[in-house]
mmCIF file of C-alpha atoms in Angstrom:
data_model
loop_
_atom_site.group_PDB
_atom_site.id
_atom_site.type_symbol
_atom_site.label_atom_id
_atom_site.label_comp_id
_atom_site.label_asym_id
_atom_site.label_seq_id
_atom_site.Cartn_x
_atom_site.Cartn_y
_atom_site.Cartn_z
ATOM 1 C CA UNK C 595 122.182 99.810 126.892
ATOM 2 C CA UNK C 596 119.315 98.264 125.967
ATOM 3 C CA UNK C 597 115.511 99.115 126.367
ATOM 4 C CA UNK C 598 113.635 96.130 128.146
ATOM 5 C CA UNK C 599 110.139 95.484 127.668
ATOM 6 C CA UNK C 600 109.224 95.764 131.085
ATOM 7 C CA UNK C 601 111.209 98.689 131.361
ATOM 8 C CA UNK C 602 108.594 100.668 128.642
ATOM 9 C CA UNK C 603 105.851 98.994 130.680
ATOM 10 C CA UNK C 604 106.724 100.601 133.902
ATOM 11 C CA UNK C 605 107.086 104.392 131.976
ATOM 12 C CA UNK C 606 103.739 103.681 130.329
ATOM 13 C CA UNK C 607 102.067 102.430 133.875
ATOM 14 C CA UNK C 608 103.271 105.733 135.102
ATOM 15 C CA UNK C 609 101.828 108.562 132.770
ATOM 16 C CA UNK C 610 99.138 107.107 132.453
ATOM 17 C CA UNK C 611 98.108 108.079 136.186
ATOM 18 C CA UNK C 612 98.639 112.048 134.285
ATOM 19 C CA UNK C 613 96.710 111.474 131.562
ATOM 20 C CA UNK C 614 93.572 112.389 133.101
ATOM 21 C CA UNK C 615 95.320 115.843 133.655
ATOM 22 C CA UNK C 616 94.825 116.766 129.233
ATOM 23 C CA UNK C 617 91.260 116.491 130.153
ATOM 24 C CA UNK C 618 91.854 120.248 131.653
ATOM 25 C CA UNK C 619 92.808 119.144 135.371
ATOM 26 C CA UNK C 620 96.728 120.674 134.522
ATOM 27 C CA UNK C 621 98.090 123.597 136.069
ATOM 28 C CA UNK C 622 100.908 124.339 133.561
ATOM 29 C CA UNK C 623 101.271 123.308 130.182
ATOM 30 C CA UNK C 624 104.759 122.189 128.644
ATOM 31 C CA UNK C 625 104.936 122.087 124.795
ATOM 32 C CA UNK C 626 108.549 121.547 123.496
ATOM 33 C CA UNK C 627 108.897 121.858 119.830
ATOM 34 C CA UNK C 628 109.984 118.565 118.406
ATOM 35 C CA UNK C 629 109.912 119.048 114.383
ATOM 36 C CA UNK C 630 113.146 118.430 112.587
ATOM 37 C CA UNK C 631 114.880 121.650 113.132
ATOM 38 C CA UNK C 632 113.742 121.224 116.641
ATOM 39 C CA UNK C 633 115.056 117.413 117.148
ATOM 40 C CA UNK C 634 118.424 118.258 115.116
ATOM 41 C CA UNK C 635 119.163 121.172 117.913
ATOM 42 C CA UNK C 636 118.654 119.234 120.533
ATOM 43 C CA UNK C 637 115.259 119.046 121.536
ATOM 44 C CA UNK C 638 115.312 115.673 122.519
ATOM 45 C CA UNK C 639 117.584 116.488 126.019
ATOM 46 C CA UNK C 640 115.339 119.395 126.717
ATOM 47 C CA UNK C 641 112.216 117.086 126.703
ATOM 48 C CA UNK C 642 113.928 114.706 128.769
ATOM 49 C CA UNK C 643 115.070 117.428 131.228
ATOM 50 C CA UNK C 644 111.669 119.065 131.312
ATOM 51 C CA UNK C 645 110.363 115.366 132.087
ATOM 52 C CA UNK C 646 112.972 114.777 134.750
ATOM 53 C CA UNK C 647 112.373 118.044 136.329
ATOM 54 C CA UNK C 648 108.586 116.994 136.541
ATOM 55 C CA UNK C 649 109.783 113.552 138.430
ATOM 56 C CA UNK C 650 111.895 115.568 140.343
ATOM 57 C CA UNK C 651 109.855 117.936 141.530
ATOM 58 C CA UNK C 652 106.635 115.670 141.988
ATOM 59 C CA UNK C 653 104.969 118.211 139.773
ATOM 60 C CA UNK C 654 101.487 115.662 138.828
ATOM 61 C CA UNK C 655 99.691 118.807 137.827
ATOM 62 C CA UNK C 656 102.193 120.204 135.057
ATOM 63 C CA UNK C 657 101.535 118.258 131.168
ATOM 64 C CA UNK C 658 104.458 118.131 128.908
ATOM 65 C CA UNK C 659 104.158 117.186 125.364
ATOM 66 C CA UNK C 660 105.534 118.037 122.276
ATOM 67 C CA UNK C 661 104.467 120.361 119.403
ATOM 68 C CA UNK C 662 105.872 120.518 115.409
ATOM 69 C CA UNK C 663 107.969 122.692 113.723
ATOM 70 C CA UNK C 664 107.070 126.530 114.453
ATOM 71 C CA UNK C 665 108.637 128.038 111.691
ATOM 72 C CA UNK C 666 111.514 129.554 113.823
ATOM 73 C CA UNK C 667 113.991 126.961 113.082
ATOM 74 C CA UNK C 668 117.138 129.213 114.160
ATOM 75 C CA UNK C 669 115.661 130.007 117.488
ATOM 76 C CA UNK C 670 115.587 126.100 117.855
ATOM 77 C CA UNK C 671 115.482 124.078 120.497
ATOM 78 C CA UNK C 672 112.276 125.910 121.790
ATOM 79 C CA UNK C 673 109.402 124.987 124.341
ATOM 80 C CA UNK C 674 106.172 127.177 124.996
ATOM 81 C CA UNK C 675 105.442 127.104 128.662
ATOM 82 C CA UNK C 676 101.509 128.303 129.730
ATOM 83 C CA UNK C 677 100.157 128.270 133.090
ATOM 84 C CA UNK C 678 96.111 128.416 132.833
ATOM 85 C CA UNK C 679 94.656 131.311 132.645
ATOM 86 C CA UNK C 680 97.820 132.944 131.379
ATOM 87 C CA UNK C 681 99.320 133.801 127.877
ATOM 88 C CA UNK C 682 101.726 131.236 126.670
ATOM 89 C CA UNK C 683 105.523 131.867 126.557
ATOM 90 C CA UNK C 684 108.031 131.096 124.844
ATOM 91 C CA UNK C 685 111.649 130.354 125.500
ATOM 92 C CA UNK C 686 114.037 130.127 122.503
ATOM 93 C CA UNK C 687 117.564 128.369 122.039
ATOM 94 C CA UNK C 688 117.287 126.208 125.567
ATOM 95 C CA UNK C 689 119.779 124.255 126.804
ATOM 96 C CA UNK C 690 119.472 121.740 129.520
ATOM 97 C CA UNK C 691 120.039 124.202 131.980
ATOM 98 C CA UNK C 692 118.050 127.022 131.009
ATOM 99 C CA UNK C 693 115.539 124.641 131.358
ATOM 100 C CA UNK C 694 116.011 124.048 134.965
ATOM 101 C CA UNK C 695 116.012 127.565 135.418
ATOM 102 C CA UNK C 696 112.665 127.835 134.157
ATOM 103 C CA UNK C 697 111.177 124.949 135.318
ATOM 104 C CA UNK C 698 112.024 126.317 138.991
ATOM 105 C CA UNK C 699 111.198 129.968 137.995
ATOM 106 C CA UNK C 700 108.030 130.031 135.634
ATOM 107 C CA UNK C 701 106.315 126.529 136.157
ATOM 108 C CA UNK C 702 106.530 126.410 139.623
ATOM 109 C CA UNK C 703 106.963 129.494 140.713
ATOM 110 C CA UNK C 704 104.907 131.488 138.030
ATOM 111 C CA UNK C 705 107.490 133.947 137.240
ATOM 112 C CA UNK C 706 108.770 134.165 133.422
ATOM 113 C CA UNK C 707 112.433 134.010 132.738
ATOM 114 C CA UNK C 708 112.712 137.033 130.379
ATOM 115 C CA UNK C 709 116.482 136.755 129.532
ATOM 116 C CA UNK C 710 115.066 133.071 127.857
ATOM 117 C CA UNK C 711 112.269 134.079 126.122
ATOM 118 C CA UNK C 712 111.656 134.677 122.802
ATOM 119 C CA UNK C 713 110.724 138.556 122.660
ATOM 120 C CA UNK C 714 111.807 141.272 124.964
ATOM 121 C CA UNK C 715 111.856 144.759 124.644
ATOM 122 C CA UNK C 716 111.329 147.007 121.855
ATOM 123 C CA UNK C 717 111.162 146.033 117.915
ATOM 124 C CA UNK C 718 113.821 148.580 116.991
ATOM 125 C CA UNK C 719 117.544 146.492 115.500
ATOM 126 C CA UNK C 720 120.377 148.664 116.807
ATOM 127 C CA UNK W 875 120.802 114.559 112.414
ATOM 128 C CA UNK W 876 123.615 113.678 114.572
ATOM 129 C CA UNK W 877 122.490 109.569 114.676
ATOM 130 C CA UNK W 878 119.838 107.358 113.836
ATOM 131 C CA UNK W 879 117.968 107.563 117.215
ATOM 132 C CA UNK W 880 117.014 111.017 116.359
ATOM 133 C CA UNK W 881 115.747 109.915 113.137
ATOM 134 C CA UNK W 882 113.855 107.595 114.578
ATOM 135 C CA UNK W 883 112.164 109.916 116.944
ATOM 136 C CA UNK W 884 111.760 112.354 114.220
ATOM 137 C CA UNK W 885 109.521 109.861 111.763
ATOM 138 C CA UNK W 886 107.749 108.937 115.231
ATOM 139 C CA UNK W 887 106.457 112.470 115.723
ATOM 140 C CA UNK W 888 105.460 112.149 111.574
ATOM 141 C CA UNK W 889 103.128 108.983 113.339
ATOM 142 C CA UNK W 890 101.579 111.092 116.325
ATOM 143 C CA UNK W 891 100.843 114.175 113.541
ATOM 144 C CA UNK W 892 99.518 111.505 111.453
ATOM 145 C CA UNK W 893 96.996 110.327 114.409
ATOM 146 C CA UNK W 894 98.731 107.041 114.671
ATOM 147 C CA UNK W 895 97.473 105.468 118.130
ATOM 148 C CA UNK W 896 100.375 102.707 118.077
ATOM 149 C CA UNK W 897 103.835 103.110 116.799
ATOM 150 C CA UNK W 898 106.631 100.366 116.327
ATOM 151 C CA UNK W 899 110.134 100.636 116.380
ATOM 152 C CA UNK W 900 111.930 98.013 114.964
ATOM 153 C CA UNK W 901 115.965 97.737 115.149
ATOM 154 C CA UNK W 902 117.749 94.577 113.318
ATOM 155 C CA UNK W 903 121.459 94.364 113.462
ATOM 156 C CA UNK W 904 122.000 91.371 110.898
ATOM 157 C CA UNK W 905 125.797 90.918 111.379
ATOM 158 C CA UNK W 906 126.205 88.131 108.806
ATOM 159 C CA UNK W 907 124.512 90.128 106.355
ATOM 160 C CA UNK W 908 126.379 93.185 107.737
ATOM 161 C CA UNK W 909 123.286 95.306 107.426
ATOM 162 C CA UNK W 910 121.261 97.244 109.781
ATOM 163 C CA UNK W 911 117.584 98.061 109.315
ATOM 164 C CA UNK W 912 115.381 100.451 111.264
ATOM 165 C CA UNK W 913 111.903 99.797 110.615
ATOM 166 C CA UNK W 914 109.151 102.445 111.955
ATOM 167 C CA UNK W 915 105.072 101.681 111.110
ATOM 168 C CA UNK W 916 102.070 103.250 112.611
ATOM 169 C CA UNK W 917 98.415 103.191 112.039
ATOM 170 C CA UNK W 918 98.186 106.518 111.733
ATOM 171 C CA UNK W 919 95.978 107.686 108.806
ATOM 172 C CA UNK W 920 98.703 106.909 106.066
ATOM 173 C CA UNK W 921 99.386 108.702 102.346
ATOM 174 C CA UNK W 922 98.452 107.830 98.708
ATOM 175 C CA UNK W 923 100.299 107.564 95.855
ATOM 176 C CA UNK W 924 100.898 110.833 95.119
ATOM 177 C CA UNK W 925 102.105 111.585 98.649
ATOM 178 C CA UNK W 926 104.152 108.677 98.820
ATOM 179 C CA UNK W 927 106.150 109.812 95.245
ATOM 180 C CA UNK W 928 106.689 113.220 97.186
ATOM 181 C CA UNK W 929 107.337 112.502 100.477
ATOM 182 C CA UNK W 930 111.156 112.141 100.502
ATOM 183 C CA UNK W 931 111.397 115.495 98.254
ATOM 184 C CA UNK W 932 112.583 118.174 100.678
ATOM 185 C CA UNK W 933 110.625 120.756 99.024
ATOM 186 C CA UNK W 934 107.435 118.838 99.549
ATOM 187 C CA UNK W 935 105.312 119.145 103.178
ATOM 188 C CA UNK W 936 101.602 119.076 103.855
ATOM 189 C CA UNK W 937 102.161 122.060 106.717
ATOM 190 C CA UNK W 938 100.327 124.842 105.593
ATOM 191 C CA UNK W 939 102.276 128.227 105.521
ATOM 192 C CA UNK W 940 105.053 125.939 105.368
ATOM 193 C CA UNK W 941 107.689 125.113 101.915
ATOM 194 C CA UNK W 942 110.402 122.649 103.346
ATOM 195 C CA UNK W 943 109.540 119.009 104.683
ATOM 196 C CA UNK W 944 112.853 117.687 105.786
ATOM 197 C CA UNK W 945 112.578 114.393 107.746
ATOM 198 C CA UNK W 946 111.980 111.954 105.228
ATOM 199 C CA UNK W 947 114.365 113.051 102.953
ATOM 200 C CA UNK W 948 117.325 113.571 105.782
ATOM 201 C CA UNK W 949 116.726 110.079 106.804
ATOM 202 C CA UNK W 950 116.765 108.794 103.197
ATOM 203 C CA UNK W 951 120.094 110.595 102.606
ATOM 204 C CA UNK W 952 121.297 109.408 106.044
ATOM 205 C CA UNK W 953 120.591 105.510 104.741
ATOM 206 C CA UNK W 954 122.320 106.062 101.235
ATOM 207 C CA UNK W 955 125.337 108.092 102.322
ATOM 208 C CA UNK W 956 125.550 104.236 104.313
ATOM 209 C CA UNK W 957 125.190 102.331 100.988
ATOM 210 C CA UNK W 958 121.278 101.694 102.011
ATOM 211 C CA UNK W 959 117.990 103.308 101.225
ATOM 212 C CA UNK W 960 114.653 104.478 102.668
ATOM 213 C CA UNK W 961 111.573 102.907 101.487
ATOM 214 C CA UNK W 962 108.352 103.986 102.119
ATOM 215 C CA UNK W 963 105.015 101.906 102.413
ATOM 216 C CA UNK W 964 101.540 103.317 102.976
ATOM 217 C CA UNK W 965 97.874 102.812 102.572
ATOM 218 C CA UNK W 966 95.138 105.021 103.953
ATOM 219 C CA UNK W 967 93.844 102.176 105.723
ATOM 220 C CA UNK W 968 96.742 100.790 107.302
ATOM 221 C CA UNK W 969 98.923 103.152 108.160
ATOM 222 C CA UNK W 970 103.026 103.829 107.153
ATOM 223 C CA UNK W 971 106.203 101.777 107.457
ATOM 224 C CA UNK W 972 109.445 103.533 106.816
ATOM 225 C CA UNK W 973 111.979 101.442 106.732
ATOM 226 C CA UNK W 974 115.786 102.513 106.324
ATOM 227 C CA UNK W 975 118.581 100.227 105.604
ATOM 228 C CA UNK W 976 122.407 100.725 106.412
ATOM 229 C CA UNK W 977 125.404 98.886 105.490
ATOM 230 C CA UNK W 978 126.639 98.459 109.081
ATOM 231 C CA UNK W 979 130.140 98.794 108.693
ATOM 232 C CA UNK W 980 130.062 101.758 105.926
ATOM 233 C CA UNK W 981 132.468 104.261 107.344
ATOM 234 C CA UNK W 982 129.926 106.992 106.568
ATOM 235 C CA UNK W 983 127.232 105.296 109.067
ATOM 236 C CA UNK W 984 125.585 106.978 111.442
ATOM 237 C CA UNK W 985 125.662 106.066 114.916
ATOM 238 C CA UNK W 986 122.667 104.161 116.491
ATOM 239 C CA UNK W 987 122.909 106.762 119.180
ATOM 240 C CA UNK W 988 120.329 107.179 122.318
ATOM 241 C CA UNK W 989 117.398 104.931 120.882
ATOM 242 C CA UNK W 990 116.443 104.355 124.664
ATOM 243 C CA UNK W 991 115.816 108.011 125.538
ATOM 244 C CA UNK W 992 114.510 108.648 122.069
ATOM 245 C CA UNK W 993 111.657 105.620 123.285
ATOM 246 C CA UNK W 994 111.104 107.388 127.007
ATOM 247 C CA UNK W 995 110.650 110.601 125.977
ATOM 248 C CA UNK W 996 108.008 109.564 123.043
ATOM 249 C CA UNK W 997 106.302 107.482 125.978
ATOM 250 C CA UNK W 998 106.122 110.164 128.535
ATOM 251 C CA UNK W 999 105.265 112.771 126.074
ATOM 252 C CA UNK W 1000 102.675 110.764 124.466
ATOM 253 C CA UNK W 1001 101.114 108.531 127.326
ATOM 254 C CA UNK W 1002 97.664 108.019 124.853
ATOM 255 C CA UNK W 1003 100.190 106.465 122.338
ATOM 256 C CA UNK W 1004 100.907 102.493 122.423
ATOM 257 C CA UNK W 1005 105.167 102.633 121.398
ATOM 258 C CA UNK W 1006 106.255 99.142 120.954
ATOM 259 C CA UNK W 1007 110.188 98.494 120.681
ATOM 260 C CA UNK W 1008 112.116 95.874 119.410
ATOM 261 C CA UNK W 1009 115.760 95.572 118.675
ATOM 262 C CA UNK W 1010 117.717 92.285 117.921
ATOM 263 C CA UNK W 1011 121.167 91.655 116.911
ATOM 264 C CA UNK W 1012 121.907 88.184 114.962
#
């Protein structure tokens, strides 16, 4: 399977009709963490389901990029989802279709997936 | 790292933190030669000396708040556990080229693995980047 020029073309012609968006125009931001913890966990499907669930859902207005390490390696792969005006969120040891879940749920529909994200409840251990 | 692809995507996002506006990815399977080399340069805003001496030295990262820097040095192991090796070029003015080098049929090779979604997701999550690919097989 091998990547054709044109091919790279086409993906480039594409985003580059959302670029104007990172001047502030988006609506959601999507930043998944891609340092080398991040990438060794798997971050590269959750980008790439992230991206397809933007394609899929026609969703111009939402940017996804990526981000460095975050210094919670173990919690890897991770992705901090903030809709403007909002605090940023974020979702801890995704998986391709916790992803879908809160693509649906939080970008779209503005509702954060607790179960996903990264701190819930009280600090107490039991 | 489970294959080279995600090496190569890993030393890529090294490029973007480094401010590089064009990245290459170069893959050359010389079967005659039996050896495969993955070539990544940017014009990012490059090391000196000094960094270039401690850049493969997991202990070594220019992250603040940060003590381990493990891409380089993965990727260099990756190469040698192959019977290759990483080598590292870079000026301030001109940017890095890694380049790693594998014995292609070393039982201990990794994989080329994904390298197309490894290019499409660095393209759509980097649209104000130029990514140029190349792979050839002789």
């Amino acid at each position: 399977m091998k990547l054709k020029p044109e091919d790279l073309d086409k993906i480039s012609e594409k985003m580059r009709s959302s670029t104007t968006l990172r001047e502030g125009k988006g609506r959601a931001w999507v930043t998944v963490h891609m340092g080398t913890c991040g990438i060794a966990a798997g971050a590269r499907k959750i980008l790439k389901t992230f991206l397809d669930q933007k394609e899929e859902k026609n969703a111009q207005d939402v940017i996804i990029t990526t981000s460095g390490c975050a210094g919670l390696c173990s919690h890897e792969p991770m992705a901090t989802v903030e809709l403007k005006g909002e605090a940023p969120v974020k979702y801890v040891n995704l998986s391709p279709e916790k992803v879908k879940k809160v693509f649906a749920d939080h970008v779209m529909d503005g509702k954060i997936v607790k179960d996903y994200a990264l701190a819930k409840g009280s600090e107490r251990v039991s | 790292m489970e294959d080279i692809s995600l090496h190569i995507l890993d030393i890529a996002e090294n490029s973007i933190n480094a401010g590089a506006t064009s990245v290459d990815v170069e893959i050359e399977e010389d079967q005659r030669n039996d050896l495969l080399t993955v070539k990544i340069s940017d014009n990012g805003k490059g090391m000196d000396e000094d960094m270039i001496k401690k850049a493969a030295d997991p202990f070594y990262t220019t992250k603040p708040g940060k003590r381990v820097g493990l891409g380089l040095s993965l990727f260099a192991h990756s190469a040698r556990e192959a019977g290759g090796e990483l080598k590292v070029i870079s000026t301030r003015e001109g940017g890095t080229v890694v380049t790693a080098t594998f014995n292609m049929s070393h039982p201990d090779r990794k994989p080329l693995g994904n390298v197309q979604e490894t290019m499409d997701v660095l393209k759509a999550s980097h649209p104000e980047i130029e990514f140029k690919f190349k792979h050839t097989r002789f």
